[in-house]
CSV table of C-alpha atoms in Angstrom, one decimal:
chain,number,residue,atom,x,y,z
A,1,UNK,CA,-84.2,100.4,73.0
A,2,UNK,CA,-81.3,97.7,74.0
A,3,UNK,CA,-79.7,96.4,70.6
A,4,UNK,CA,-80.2,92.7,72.4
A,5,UNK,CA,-83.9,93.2,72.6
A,6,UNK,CA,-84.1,94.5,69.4
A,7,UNK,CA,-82.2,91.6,68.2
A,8,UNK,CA,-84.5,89.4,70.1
A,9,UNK,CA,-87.8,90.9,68.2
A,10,UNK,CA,-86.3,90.5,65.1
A,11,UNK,CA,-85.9,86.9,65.4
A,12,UNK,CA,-89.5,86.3,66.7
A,13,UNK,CA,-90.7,88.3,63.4
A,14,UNK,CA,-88.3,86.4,61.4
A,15,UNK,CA,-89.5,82.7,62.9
A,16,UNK,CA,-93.3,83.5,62.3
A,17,UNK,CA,-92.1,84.2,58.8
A,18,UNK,CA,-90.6,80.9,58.3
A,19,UNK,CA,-93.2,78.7,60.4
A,20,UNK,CA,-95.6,80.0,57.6
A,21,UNK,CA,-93.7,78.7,55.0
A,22,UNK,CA,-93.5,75.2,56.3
A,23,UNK,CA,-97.4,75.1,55.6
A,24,UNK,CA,-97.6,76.6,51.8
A,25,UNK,CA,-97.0,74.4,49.1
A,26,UNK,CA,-96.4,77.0,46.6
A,27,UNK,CA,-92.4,77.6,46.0
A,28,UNK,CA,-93.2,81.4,45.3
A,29,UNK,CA,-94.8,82.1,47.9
A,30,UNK,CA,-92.3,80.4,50.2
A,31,UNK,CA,-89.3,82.1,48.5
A,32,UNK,CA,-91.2,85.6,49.1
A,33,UNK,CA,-91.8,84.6,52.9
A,34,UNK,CA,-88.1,83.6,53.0
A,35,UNK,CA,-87.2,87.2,51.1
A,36,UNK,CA,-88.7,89.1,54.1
A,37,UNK,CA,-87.8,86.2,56.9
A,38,UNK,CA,-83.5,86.6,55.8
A,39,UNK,CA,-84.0,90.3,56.4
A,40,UNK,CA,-85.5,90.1,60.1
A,41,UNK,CA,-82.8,87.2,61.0
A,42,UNK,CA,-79.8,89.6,59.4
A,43,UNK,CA,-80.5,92.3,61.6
A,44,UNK,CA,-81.2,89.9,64.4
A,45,UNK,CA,-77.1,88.6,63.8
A,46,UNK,CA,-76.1,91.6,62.7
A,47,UNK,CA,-77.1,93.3,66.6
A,48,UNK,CA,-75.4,90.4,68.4
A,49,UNK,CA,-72.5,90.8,66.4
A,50,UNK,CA,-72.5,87.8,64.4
A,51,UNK,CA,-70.7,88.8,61.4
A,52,UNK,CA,-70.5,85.1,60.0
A,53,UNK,CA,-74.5,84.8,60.7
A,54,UNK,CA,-75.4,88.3,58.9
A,55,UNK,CA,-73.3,87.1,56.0
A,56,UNK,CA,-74.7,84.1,55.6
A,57,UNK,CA,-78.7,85.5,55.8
A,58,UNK,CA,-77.1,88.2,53.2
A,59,UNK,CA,-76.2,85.8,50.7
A,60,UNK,CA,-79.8,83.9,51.6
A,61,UNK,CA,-81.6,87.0,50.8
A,62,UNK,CA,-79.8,87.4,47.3
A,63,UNK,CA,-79.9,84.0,47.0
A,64,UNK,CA,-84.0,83.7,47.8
A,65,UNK,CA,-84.4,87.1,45.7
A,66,UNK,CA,-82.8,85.5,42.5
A,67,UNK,CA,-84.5,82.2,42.8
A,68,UNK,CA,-88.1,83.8,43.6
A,69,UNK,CA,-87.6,85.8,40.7
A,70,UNK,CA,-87.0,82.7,38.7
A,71,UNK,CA,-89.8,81.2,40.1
A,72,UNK,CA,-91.8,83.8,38.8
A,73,UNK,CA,-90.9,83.1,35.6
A,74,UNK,CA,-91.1,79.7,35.4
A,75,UNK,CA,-87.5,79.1,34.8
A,76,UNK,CA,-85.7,76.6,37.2
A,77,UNK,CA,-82.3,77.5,38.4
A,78,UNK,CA,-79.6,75.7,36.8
A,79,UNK,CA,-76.8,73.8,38.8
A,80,UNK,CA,-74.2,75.9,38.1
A,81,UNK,CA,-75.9,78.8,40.1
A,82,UNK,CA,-76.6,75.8,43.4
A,83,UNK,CA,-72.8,75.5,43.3
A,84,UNK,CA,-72.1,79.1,42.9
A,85,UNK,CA,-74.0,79.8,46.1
A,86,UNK,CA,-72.2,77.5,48.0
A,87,UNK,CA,-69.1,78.9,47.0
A,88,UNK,CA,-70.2,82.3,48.0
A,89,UNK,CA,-71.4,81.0,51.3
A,90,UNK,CA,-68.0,79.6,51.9
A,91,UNK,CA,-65.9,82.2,50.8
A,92,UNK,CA,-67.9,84.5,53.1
A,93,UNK,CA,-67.3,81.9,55.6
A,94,UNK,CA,-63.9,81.7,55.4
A,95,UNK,CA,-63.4,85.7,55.4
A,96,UNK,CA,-66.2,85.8,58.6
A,97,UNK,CA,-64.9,83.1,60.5
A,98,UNK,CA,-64.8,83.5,64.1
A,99,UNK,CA,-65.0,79.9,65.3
A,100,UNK,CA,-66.1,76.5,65.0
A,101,UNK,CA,-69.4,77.9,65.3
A,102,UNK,CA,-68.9,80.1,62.5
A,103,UNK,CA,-69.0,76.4,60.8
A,104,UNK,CA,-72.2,75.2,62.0
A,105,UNK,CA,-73.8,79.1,60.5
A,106,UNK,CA,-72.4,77.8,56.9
A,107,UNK,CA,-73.6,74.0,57.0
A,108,UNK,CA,-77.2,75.5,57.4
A,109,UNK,CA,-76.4,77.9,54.7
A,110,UNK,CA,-75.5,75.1,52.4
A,111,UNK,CA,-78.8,73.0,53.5
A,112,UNK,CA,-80.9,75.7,53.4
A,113,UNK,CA,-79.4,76.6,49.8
A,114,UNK,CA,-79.9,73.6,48.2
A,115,UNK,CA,-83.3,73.0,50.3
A,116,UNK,CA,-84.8,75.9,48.1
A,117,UNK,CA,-82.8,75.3,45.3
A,118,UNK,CA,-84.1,72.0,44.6
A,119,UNK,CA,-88.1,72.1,43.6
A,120,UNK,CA,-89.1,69.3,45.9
A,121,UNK,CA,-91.3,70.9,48.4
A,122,UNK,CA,-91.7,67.9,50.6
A,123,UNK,CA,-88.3,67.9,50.6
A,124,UNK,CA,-87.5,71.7,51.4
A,125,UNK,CA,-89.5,70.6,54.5
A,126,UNK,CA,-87.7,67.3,55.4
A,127,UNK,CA,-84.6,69.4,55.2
A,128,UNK,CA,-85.4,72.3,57.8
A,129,UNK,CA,-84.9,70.2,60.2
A,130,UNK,CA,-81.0,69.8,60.1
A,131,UNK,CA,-81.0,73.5,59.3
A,132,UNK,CA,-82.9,74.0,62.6
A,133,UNK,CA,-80.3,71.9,64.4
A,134,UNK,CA,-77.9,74.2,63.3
A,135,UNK,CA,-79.3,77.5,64.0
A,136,UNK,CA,-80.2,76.0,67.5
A,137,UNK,CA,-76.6,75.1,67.8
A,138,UNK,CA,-75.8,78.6,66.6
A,139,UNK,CA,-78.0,81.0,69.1
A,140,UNK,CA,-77.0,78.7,72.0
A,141,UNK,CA,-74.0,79.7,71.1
A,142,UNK,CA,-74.8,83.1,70.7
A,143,UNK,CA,-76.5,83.1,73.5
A,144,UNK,CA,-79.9,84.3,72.0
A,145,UNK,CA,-82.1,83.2,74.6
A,146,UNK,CA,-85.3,84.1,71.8
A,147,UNK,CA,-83.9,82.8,69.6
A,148,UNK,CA,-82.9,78.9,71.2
A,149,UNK,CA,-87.1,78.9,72.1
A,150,UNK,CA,-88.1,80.0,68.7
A,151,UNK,CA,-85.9,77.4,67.1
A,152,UNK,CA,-87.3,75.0,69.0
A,153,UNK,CA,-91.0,75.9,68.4
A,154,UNK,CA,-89.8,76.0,64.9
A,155,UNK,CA,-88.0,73.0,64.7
A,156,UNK,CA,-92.3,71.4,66.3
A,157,UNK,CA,-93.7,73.5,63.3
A,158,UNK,CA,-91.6,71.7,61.4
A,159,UNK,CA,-92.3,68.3,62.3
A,160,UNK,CA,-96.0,69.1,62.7
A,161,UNK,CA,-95.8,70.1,59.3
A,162,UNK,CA,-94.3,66.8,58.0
A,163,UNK,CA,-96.4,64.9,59.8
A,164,UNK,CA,-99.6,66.9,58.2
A,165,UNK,CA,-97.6,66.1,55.2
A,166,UNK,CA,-98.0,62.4,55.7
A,167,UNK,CA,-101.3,62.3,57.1
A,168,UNK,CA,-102.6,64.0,53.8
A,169,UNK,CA,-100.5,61.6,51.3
A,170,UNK,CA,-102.1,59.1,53.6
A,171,UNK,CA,-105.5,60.0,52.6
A,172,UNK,CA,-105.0,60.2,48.8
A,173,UNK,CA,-103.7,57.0,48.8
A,174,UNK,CA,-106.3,55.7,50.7
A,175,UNK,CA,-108.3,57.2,48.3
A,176,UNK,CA,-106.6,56.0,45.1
A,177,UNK,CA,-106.7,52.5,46.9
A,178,UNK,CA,-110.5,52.4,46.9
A,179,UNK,CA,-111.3,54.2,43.4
């Protein structure tokens, strides 16, 4: 099979993945989603050649490994380890870089880092949009064809999914309203 179609699976598999999470409101369950999701969207960057992208899912995964296994125990993960990350992601950066888009690959990184970090899961939402700017940015760039549409149907899933959002605070404050 042709690496580039490979590469182009992987990203469909790794898009469902984090579509899903958009909709669960329960941080472990997102973090396990995202576990499996930063696999599939390694080996996606990893068969196009994207070092800087592959490095950046890799710290992701450890990142979403240690985090989910915090979650687990119901211990939240201090500040020191949010600026850790992003020191790791840079470094990486730094040692990856190929171009200005190898930029664009670490500002997602850092959103998406502190987007799980923090507990807030409105706000992990809120924040995957930016990051889907930037991985947008990215394939074009990379010219994964797959990957620009999936973005993009993410980047909807993630709006739909704010919206929802709304639409249900909506009704329990229309609710509280008329208790």
């Amino acid at each position: 099979m042709d690496l580039y179609l490979l590469s182009q699976i992987c990203v469909i598999i790794s898009i469902i993945l984090l579509g899903a999470t958009y909709f669960l409101k329960d941080k472990g369950k997102i973090l396990g989603l995202c576990l499996i999701y930063n696999i599939f969207y390694g080996i996606h960057y990893l068969l196009l050649g994207a070092v800087t992208g592959t490095c950046m899912n890799l710290v992701s995964f450890i990142r979403n490994l240690w985090f989910y296994k915090n979650s687990k125990k119901n211990k939240k993960n201090s500040e020191s380890v949010l600026y850790t990350l992003f020191i790791i992601s840079s470094v990486s950066c730094i040692f990856t870089y190929d171009d200005v888009f190898s930029l664009i690959s670490l500002t997602a990184s850092l959103l998406s880092t502190y987007s799980i970090w923090q507990d807030n899961v409105k706000m992990y939402k809120f924040i995957s949009i930016p990051v889907s700017i930037c991985f947008i940015i990215y394939a074009v760039h990379l010219n994964s064809v797959v990957a620009i549409i999936t973005e993009i149907i993410l980047l909807i899933t993630e709006v739909a999914a704010i919206v929802k959002l709304r639409i249900e605070n909506k009704k329990v404050d229309y609710c509280i309203d008329n208790v």
